[in-house]
Coordinates of N, CA and C in Angstrom, one line a residue:
X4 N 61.2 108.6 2.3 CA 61.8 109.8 1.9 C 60.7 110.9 1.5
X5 N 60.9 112.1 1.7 CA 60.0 113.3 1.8 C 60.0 113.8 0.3
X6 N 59.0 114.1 -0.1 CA 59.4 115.2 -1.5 C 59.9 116.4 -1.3
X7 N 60.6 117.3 -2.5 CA 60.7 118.4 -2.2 C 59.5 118.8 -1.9
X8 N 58.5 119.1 -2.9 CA 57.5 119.7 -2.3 C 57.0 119.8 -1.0
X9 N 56.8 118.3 -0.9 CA 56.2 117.8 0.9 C 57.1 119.0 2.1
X10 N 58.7 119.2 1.6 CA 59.7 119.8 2.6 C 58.9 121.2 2.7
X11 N 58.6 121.6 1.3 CA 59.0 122.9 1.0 C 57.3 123.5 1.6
X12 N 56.3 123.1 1.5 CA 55.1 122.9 2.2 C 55.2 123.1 3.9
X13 N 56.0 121.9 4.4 CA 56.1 121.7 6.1 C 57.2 123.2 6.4
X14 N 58.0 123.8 5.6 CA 58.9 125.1 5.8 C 57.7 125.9 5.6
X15 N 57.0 126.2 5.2 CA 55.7 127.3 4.7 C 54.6 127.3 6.0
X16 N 54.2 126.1 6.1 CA 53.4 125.8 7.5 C 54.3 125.7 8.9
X17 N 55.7 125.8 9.0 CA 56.0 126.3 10.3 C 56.7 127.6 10.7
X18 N 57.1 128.4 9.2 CA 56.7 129.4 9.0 C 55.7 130.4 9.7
X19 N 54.3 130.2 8.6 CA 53.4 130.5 9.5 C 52.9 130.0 10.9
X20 N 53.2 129.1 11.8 CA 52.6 128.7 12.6 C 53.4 129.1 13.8
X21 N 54.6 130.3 13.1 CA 55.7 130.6 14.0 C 56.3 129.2 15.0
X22 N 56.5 128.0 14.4 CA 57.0 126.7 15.0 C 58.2 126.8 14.6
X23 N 59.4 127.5 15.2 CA 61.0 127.8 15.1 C 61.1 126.7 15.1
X24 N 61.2 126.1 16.0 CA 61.8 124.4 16.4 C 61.8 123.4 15.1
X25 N 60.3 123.6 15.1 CA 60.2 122.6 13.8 C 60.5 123.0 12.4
X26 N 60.9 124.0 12.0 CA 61.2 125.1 11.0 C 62.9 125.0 10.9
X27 N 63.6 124.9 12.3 CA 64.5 124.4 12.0 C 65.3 123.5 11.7
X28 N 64.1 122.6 11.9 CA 64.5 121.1 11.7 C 64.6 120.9 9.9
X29 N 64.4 121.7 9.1 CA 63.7 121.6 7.8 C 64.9 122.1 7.2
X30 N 65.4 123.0 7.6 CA 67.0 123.7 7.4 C 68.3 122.7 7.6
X31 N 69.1 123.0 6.1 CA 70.6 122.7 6.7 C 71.5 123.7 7.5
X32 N 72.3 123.1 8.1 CA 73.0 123.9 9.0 C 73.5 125.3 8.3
X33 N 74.1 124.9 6.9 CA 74.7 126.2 6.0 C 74.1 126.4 5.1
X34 N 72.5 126.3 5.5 CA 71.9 127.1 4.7 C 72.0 128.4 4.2
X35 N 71.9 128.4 3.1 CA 71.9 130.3 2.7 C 70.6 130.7 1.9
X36 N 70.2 132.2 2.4 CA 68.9 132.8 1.9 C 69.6 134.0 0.9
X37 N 68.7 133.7 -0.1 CA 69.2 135.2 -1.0 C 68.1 135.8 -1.5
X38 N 68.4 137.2 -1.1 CA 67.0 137.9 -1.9 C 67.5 139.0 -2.9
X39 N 67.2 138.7 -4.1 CA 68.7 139.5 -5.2 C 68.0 140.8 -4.9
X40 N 66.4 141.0 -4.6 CA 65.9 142.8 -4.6 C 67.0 143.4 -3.5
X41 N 67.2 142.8 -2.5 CA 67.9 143.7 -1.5 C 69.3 143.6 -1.5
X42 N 69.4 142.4 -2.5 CA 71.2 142.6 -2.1 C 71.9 141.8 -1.3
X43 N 71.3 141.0 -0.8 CA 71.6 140.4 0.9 C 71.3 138.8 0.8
X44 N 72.4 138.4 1.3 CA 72.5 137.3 1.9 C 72.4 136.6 3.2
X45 N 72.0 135.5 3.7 CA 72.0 135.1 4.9 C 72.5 134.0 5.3
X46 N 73.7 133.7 6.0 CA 74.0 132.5 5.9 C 73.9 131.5 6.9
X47 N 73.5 130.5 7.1 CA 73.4 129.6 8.8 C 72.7 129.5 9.0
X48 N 71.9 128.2 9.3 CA 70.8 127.9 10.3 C 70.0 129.1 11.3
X49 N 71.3 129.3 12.3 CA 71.1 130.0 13.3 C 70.7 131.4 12.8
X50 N 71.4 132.2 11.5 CA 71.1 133.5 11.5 C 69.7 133.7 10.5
X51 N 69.3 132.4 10.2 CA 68.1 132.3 9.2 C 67.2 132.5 10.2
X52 N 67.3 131.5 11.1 CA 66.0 131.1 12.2 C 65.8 132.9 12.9
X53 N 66.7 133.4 13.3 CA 67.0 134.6 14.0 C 66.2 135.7 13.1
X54 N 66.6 135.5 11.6 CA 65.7 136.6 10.7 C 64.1 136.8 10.6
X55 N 63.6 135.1 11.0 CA 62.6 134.8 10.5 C 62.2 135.0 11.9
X56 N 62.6 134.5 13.0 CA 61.8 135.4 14.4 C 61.6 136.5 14.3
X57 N 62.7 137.1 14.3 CA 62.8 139.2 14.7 C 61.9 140.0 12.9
X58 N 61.7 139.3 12.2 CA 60.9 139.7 11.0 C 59.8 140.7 11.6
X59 N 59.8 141.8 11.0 CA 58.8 142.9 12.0 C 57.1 142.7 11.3
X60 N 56.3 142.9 12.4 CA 54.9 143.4 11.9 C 54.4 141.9 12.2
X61 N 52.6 141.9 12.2 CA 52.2 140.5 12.1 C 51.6 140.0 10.5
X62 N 52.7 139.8 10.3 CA 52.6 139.1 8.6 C 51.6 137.7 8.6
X63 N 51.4 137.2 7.8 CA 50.8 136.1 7.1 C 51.4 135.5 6.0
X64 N 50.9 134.2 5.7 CA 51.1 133.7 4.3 C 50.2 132.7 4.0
X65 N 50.0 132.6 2.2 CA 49.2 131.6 1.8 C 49.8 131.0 1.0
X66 N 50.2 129.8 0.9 CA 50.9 129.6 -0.5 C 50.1 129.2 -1.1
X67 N 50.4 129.4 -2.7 CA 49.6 129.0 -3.9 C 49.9 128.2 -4.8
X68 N 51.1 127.7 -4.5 CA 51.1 126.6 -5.6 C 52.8 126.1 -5.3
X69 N 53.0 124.9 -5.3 CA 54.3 124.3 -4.7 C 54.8 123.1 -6.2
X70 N 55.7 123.7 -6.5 CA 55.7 122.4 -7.9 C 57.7 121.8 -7.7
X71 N 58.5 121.0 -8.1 CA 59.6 120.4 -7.4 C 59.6 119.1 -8.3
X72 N 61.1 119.3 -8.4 CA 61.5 117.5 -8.9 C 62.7 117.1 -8.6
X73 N 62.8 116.0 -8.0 CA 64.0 115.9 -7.2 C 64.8 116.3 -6.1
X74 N 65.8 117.2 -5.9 CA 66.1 118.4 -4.7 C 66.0 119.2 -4.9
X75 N 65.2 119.9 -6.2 CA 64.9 121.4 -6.4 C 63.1 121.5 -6.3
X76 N 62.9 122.7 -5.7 CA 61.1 122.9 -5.5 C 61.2 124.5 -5.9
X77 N 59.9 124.8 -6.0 CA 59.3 126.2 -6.2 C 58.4 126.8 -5.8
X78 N 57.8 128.0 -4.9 CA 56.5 128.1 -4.7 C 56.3 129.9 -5.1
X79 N 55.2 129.8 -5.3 CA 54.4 131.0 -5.3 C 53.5 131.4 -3.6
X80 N 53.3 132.7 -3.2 CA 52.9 132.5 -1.8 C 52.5 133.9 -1.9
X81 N 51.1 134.2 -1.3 CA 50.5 135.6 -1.2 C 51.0 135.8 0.6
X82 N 51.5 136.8 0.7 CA 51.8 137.7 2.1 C 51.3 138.8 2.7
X83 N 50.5 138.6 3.8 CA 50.1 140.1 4.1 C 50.5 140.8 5.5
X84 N 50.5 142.0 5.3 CA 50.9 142.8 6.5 C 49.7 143.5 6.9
X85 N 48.9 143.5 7.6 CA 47.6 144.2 7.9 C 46.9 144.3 6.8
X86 N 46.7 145.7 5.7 CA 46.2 145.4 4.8 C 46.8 145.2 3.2
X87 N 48.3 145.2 3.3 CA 49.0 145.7 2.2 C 49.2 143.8 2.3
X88 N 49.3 143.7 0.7 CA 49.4 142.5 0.1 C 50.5 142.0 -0.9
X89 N 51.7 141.1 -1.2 CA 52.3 140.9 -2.0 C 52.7 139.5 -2.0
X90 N 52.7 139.3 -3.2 CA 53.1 137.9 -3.5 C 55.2 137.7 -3.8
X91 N 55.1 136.1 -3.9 CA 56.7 136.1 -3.9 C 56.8 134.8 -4.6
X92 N 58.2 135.1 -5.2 CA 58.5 133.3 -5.6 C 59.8 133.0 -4.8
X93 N 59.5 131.9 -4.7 CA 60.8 131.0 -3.9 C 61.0 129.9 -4.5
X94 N 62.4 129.9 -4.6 CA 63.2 128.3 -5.2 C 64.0 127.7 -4.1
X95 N 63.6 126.4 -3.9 CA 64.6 125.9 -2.8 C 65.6 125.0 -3.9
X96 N 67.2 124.4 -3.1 CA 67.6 123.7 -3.3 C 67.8 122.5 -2.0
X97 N 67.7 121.0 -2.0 CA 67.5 120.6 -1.0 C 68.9 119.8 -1.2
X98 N 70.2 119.7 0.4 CA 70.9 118.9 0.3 C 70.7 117.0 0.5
X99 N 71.8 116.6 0.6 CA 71.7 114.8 0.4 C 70.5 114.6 1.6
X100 N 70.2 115.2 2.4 CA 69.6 114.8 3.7 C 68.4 114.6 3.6
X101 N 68.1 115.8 2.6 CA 66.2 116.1 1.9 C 66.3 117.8 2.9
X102 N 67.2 118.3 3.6 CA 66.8 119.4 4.0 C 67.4 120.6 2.8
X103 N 66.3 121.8 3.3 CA 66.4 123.1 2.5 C 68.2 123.7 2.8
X104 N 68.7 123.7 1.4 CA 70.4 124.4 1.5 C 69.9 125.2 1.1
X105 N 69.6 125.9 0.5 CA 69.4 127.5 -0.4 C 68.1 127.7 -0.7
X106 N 67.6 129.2 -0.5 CA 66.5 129.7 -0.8 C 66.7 130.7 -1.5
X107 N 66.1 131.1 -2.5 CA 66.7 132.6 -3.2 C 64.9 132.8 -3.7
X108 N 64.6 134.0 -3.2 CA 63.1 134.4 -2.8 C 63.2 136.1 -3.9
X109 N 62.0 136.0 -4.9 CA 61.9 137.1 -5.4 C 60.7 137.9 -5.1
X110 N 61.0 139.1 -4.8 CA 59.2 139.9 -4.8 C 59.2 140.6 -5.6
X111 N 58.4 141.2 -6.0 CA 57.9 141.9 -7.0 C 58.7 143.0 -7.8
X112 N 59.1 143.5 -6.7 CA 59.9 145.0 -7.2 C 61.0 144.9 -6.3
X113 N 62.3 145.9 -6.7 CA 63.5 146.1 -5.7 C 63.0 146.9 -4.7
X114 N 63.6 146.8 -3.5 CA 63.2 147.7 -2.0 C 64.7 147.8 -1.5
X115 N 64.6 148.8 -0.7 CA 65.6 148.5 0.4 C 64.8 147.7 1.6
X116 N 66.2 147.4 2.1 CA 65.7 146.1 3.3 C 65.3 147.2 4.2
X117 N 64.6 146.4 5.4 CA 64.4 147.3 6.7 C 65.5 147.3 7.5
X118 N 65.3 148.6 8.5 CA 66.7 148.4 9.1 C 66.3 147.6 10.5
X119 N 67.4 146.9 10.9 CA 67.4 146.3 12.4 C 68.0 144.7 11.7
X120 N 68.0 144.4 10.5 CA 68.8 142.6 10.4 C 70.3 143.1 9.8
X121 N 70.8 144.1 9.8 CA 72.4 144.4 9.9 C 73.0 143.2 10.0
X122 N 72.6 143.1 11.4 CA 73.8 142.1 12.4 C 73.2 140.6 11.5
X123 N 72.5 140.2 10.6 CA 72.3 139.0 10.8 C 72.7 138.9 8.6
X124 N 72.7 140.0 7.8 CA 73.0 139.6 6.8 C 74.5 140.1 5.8
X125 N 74.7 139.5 4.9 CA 76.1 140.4 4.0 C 74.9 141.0 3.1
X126 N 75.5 142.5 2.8 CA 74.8 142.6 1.2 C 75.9 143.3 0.5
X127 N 75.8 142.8 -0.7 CA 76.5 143.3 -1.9 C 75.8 144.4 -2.8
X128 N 76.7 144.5 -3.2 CA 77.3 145.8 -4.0 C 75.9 145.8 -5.5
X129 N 75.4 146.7 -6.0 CA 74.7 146.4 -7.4 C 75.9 146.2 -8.5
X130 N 75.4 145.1 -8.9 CA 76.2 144.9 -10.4 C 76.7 143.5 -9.7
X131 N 77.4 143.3 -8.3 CA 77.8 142.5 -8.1 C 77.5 140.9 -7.7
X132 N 78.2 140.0 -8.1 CA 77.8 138.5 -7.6 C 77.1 138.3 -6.6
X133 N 76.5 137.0 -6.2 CA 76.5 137.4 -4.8 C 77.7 136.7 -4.1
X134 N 77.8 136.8 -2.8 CA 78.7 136.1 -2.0 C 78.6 134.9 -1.4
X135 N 77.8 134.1 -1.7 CA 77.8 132.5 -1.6 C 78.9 131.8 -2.3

């Protein structure tokens, strides 16, 4: 049996290694991503994998620190886009399987999203729940 951590590491390095295949393997099917700065949710395997392809620019990542107990993990992770730099935290929850069900990812400050992932997320309203 895998640790969270161990999962949440192997999602970070196929991530970066742009290895969809094996990145999906790491995902539950009804996984959901939440990023409360933009409002937006993502729900499904398929529309996760799809985000994390079509993601614009050639980004990077480093993670810094991965800590987990049980089916919950956490990481900290520096990102860069050419020269502009930000860090993020992320909490996974992992179902009975050991795969990643939920991610809910914080950066720094609120943004609006970019446009072009329309088709692939819900976002809600400010003030409101989210929709999971």
């Amino acid at each position: 049996m895998t640790s969270a951590e161990d999962t949440v590491l192997a999602y970070w390095d196929a991530c970066e290694a742009r290895d969809w295949p094996r990145f999906g393997t790491l995902l539950a099917d009804d996984v959901v991503y939440h990023l409360p700065q933009t409002r937006e949710l993502i729900a499904g395997r398929d529309a996760y994998l799809r985000f994390n392809q079509e993601y614009p620019g050639d980004w990077h990542l480093r993670v810094t620190r991965v800590t987990g107990s049980g089916s919950h993990a956490a990481s900290s992770a520096t990102f860069n886009v050419g020269d502009e730099q930000q860090a993020a935290l992320t909490f996974f929850d992992l179902d009975d399987a050991g795969r990643i069900a939920r991610i809910t990812e914080f950066w720094p400050e609120p943004y609006d999203p970019p446009p072009g992932r329309e088709h692939l997320v819900t976002r809600y309203a400010p003030g409101e729940a989210p929709l999971d």
